[in-house]
PDB file of N, CA and C in Angstrom:
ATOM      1  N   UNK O  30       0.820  -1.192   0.000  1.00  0.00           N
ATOM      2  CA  UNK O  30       0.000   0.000   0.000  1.00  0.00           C
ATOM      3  C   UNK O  30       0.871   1.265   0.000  1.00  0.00           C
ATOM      4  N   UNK O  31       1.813   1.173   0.959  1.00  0.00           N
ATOM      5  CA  UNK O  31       2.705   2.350   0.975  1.00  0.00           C
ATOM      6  C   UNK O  31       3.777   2.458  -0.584  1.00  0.00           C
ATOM      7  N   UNK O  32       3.464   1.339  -1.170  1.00  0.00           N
ATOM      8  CA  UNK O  32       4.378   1.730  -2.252  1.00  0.00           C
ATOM      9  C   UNK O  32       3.106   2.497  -3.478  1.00  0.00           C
ATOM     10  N   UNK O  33       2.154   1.946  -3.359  1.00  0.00           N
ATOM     11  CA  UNK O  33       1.403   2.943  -4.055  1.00  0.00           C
ATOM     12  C   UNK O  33       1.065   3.977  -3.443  1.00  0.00           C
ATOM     13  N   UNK O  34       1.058   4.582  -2.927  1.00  0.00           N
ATOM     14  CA  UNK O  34       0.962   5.844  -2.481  1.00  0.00           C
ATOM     15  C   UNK O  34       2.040   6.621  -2.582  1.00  0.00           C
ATOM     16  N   UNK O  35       3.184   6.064  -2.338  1.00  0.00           N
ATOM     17  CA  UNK O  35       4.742   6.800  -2.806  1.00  0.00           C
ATOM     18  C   UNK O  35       5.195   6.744  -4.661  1.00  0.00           C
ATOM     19  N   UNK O  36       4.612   6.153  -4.840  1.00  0.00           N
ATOM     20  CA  UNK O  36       4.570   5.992  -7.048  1.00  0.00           C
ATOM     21  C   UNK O  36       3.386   6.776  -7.310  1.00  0.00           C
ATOM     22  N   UNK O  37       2.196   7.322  -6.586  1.00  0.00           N
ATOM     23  CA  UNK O  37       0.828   8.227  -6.799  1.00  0.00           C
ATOM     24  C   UNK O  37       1.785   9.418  -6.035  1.00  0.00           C
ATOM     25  N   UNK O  38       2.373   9.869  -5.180  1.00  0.00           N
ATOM     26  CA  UNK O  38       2.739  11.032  -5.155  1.00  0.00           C
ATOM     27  C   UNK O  38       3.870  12.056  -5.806  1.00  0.00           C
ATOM     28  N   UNK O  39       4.975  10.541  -6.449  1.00  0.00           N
ATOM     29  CA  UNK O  39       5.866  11.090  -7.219  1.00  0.00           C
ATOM     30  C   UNK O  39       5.780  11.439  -8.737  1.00  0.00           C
ATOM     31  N   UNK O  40       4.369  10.745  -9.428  1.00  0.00           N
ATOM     32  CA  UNK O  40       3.546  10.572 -10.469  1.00  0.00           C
ATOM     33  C   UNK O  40       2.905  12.124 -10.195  1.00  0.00           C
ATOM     34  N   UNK O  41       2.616  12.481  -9.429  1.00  0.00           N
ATOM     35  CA  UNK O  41       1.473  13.810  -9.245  1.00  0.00           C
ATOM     36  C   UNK O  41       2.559  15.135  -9.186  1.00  0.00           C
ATOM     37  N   UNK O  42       3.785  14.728  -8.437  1.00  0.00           N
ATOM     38  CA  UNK O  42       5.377  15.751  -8.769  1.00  0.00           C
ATOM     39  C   UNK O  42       5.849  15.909 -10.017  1.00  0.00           C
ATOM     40  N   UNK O  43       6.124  15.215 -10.395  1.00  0.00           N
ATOM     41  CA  UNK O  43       6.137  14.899 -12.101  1.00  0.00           C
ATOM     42  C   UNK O  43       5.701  15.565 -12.775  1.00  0.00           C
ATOM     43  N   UNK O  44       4.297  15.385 -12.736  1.00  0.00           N
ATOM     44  CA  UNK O  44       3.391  15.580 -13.868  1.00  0.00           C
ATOM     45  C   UNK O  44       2.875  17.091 -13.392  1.00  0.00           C
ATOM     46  N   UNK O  45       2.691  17.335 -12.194  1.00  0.00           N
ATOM     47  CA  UNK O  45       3.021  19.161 -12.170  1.00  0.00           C
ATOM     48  C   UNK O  45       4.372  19.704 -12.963  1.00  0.00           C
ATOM     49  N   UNK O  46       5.275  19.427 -12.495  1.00  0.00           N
ATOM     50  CA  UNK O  46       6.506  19.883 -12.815  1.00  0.00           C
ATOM     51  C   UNK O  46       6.464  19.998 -14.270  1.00  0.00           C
ATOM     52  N   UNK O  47       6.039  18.755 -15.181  1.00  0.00           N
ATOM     53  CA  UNK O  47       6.303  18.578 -16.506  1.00  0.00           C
ATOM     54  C   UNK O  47       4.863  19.465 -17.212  1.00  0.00           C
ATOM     55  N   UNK O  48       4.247  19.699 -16.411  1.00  0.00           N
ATOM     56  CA  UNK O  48       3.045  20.186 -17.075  1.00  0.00           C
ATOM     57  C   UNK O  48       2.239  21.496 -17.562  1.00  0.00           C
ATOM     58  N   UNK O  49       3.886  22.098 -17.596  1.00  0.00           N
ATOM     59  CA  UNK O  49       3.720  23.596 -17.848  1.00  0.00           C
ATOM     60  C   UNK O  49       4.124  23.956 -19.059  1.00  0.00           C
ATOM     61  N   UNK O  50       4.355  22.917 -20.321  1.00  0.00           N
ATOM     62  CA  UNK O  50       4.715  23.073 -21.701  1.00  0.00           C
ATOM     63  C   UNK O  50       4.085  24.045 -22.203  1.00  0.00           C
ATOM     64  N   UNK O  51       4.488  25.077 -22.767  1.00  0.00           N
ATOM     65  CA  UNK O  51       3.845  25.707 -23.651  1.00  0.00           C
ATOM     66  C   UNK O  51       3.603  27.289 -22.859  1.00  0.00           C
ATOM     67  N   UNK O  52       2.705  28.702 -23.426  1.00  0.00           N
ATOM     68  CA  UNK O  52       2.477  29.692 -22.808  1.00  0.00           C
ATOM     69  C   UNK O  52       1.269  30.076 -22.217  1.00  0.00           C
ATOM     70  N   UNK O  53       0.376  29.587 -22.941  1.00  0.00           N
ATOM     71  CA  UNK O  53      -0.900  29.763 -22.653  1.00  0.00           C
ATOM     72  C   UNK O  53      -1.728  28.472 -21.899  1.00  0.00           C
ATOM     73  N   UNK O  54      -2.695  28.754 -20.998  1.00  0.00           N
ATOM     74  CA  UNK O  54      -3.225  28.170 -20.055  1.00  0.00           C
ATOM     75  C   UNK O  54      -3.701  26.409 -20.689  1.00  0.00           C
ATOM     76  N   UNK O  55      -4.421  26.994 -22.154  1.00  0.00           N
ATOM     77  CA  UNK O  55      -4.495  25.342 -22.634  1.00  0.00           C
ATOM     78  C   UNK O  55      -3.650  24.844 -23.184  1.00  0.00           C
ATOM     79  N   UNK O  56      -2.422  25.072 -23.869  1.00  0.00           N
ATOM     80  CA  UNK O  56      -1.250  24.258 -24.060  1.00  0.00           C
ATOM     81  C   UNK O  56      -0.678  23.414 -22.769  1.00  0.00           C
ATOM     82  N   UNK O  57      -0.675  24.256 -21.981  1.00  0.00           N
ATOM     83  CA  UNK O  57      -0.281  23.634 -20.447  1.00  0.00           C
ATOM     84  C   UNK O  57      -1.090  22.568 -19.993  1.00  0.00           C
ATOM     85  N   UNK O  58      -2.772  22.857 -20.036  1.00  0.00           N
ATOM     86  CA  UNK O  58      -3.588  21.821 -20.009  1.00  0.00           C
ATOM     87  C   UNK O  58      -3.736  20.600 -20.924  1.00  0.00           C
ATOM     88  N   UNK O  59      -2.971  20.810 -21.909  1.00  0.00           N
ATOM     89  CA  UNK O  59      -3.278  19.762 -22.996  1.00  0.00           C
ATOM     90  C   UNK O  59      -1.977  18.707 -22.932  1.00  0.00           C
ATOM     91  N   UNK O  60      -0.842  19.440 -22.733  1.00  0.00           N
ATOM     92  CA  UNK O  60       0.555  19.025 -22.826  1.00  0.00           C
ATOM     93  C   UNK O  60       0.397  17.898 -21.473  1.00  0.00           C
ATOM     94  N   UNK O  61       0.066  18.954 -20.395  1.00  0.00           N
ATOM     95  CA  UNK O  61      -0.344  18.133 -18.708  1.00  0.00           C
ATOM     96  C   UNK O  61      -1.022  16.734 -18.989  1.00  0.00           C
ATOM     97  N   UNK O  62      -2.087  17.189 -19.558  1.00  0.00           N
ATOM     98  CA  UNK O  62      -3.051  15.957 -19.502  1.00  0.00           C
ATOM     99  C   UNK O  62      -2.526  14.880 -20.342  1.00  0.00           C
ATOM    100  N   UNK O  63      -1.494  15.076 -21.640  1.00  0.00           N
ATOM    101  CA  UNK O  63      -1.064  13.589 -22.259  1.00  0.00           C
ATOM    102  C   UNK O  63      -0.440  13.208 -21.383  1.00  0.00           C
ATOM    103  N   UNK O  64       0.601  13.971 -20.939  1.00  0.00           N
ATOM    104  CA  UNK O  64       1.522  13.178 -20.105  1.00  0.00           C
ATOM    105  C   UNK O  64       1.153  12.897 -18.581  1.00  0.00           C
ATOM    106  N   UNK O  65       0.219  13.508 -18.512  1.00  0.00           N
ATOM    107  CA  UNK O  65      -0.263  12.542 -16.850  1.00  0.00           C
ATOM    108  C   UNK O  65      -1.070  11.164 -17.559  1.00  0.00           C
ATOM    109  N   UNK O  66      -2.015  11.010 -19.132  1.00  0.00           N
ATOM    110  CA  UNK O  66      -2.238  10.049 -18.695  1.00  0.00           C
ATOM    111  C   UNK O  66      -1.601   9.047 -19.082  1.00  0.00           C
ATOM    112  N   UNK O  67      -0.364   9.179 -20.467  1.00  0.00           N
ATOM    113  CA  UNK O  67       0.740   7.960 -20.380  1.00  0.00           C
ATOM    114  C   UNK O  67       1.354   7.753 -19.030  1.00  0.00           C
ATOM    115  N   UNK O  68       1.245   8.731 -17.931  1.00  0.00           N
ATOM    116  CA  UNK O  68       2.005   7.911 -17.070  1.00  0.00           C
ATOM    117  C   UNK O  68       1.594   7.445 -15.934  1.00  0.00           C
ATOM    118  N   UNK O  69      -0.001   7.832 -16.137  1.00  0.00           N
ATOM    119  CA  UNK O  69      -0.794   7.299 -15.135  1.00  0.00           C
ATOM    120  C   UNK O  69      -1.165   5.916 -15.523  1.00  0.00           C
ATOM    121  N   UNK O  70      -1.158   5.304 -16.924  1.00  0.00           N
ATOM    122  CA  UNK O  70      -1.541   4.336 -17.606  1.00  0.00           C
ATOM    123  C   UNK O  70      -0.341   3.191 -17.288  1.00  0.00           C
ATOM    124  N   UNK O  71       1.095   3.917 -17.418  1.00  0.00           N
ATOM    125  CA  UNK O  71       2.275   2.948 -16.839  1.00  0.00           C
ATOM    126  C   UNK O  71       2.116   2.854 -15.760  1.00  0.00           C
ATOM    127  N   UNK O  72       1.774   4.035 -14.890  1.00  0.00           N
ATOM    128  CA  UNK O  72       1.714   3.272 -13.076  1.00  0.00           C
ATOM    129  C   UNK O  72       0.585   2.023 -13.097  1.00  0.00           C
ATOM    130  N   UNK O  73      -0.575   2.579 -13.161  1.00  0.00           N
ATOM    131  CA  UNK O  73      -1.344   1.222 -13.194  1.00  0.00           C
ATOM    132  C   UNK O  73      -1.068  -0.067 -13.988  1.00  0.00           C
ATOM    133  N   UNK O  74      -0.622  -0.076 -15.013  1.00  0.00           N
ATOM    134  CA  UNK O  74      -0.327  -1.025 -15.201  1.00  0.00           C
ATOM    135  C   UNK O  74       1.175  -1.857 -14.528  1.00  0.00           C
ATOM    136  N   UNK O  75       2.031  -0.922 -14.181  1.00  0.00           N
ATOM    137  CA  UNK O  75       3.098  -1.828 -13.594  1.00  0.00           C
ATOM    138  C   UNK O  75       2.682  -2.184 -12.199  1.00  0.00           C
ATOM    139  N   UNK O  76       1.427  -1.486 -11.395  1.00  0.00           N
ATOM    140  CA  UNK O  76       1.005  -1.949  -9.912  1.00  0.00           C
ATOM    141  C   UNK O  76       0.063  -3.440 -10.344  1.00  0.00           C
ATOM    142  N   UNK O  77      -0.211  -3.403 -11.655  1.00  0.00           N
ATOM    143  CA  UNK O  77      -1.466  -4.377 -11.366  1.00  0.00           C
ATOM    144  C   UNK O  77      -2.746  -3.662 -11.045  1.00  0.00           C
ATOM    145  N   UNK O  78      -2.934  -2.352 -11.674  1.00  0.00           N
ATOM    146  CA  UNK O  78      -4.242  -1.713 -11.660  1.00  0.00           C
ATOM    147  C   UNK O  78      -4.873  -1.415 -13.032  1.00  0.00           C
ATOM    148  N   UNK O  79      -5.767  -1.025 -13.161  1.00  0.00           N
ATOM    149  CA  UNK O  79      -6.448  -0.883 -14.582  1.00  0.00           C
ATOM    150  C   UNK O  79      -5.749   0.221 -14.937  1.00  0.00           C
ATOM    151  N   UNK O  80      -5.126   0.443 -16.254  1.00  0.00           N
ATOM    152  CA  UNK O  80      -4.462   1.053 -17.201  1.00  0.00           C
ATOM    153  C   UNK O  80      -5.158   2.115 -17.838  1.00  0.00           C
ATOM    154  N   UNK O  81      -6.840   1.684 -17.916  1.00  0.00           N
ATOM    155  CA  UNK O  81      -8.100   3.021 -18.790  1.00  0.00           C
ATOM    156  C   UNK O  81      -8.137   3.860 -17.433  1.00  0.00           C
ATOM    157  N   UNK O  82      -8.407   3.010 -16.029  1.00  0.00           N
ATOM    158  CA  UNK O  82      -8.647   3.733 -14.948  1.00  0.00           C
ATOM    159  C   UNK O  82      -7.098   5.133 -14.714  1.00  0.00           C
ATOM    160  N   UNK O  83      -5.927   4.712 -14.444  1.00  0.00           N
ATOM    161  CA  UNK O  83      -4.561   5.088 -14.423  1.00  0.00           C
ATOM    162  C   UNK O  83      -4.570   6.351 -15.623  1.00  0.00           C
ATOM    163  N   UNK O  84      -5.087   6.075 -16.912  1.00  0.00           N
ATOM    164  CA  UNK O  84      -4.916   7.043 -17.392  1.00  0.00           C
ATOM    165  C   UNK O  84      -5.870   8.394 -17.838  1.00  0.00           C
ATOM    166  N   UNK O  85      -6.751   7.953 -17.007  1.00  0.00           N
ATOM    167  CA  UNK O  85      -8.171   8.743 -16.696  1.00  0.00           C
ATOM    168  C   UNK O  85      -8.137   9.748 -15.846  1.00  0.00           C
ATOM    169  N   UNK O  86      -7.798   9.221 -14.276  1.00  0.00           N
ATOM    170  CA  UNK O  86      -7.166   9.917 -13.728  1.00  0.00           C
ATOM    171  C   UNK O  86      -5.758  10.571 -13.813  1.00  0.00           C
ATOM    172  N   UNK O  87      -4.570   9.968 -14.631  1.00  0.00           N
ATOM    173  CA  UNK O  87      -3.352  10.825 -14.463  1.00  0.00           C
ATOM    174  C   UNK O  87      -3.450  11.965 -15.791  1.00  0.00           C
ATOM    175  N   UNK O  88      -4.574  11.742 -16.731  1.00  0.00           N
ATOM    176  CA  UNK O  88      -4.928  12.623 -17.538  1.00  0.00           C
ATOM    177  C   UNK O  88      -5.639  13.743 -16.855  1.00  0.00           C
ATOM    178  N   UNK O  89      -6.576  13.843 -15.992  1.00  0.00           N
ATOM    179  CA  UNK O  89      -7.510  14.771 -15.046  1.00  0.00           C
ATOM    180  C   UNK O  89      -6.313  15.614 -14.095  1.00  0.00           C
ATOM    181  N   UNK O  90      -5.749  14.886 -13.494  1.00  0.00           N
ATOM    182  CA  UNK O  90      -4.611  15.652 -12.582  1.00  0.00           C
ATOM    183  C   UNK O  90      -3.160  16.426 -13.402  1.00  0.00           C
ATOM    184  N   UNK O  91      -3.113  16.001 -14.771  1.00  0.00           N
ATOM    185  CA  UNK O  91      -1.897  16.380 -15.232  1.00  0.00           C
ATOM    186  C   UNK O  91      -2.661  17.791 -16.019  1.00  0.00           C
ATOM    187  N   UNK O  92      -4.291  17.742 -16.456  1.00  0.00           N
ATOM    188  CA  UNK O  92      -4.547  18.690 -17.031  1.00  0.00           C
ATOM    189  C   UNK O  92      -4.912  19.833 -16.440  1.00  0.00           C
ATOM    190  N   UNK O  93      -5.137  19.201 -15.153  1.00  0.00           N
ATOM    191  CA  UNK O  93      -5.721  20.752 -14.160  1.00  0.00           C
ATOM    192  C   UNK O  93      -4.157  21.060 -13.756  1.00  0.00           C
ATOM    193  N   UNK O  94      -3.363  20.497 -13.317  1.00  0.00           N
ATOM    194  CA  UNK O  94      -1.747  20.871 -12.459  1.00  0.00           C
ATOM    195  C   UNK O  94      -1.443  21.635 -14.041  1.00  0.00           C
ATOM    196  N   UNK O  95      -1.654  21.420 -15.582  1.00  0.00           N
ATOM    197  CA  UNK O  95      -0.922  22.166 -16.189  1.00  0.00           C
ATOM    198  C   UNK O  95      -1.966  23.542 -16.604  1.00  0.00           C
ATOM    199  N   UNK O  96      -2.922  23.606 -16.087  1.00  0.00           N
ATOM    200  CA  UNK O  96      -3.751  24.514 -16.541  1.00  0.00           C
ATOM    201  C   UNK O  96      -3.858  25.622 -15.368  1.00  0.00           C
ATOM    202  N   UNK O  97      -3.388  24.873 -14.454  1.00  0.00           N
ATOM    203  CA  UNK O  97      -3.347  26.452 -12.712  1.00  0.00           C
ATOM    204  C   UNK O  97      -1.431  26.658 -12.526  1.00  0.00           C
ATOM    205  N   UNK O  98      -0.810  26.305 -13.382  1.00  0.00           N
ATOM    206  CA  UNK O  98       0.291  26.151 -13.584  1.00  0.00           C
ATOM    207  C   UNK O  98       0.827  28.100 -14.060  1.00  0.00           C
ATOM    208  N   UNK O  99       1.550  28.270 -13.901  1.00  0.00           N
ATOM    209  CA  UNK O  99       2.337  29.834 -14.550  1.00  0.00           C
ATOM    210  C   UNK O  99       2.858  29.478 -15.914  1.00  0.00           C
ATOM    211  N   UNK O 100       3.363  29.977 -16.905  1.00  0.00           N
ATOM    212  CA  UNK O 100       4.162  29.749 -17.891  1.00  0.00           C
ATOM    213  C   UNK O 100       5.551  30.586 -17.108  1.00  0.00           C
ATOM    214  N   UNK O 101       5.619  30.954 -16.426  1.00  0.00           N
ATOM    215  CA  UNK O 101       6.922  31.977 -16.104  1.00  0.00           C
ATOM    216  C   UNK O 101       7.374  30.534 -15.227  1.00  0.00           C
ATOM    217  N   UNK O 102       6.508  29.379 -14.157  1.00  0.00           N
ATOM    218  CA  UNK O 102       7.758  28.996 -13.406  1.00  0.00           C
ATOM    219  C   UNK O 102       8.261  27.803 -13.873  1.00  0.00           C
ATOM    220  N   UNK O 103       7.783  27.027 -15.109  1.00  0.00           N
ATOM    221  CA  UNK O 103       8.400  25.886 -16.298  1.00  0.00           C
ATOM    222  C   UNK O 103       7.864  26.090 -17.432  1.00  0.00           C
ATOM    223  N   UNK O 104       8.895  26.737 -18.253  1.00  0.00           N
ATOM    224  CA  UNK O 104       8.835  27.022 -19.324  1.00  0.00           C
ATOM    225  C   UNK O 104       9.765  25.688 -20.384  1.00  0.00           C
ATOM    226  N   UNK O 105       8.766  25.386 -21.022  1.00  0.00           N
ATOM    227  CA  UNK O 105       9.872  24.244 -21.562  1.00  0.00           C
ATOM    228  C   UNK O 105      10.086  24.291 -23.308  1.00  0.00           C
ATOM    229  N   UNK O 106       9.404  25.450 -23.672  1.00  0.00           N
ATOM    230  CA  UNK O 106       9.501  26.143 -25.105  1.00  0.00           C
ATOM    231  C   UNK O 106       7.930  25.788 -25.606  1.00  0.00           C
ATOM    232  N   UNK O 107       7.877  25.980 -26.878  1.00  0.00           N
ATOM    233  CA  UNK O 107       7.080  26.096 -27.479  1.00  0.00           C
ATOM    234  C   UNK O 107       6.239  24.727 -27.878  1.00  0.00           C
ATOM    235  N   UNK O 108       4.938  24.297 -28.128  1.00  0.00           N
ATOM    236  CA  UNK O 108       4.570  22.797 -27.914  1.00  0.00           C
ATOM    237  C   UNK O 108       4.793  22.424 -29.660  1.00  0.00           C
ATOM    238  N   UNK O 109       4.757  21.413 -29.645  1.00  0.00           N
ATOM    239  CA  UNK O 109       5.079  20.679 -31.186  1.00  0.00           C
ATOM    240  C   UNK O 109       3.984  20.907 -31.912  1.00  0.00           C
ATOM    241  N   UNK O 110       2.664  20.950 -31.297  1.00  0.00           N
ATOM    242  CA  UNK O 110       1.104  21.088 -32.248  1.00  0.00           C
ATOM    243  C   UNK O 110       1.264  22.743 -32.333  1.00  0.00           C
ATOM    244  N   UNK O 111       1.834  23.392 -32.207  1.00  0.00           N
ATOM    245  CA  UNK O 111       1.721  25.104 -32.606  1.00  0.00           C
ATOM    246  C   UNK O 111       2.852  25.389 -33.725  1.00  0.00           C
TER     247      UNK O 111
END
């Protein structure tokens, strides 16, 4: 139990941190949300949890963390779809 909860909190560090691609509020939200849910989809699946569930939620948390996110405090350039 404690190891999922320590792979769900470093997954949720992450995916803030990484989820500020781009300048504007929905690039950040859009960029956030792929990559929370590929990697919400690998956590569950390497725990032995549902993979649609994993990337449902790490898509929901990566898109709001990149959408209340600044562009001034991770700036990681410009997104590939612009």
């Amino acid at each position: 139990m404690f190891r999922k909860i320590a792979t769900g909190i470093a997954v949720l560090g992450l995916t803030t941190a990484l989820a500020a691609c781009g300048y504007r509020p929905g690039d950040r939200a859009a960029s956030g949300g792929l990559i929370g849910a590929g990697t919400g989809a690998a956590v569950a699946a390497a725990t032995g949890g549902a993979p649609l569930v994993g990337a449902a939620i790490g898509g929901l948390v990566g898109a709001v963390g990149g959408a209340a996110t600044s562009p001034n405090a991770v700036n990681l350039g410009r997104p590939v779809w612009r």
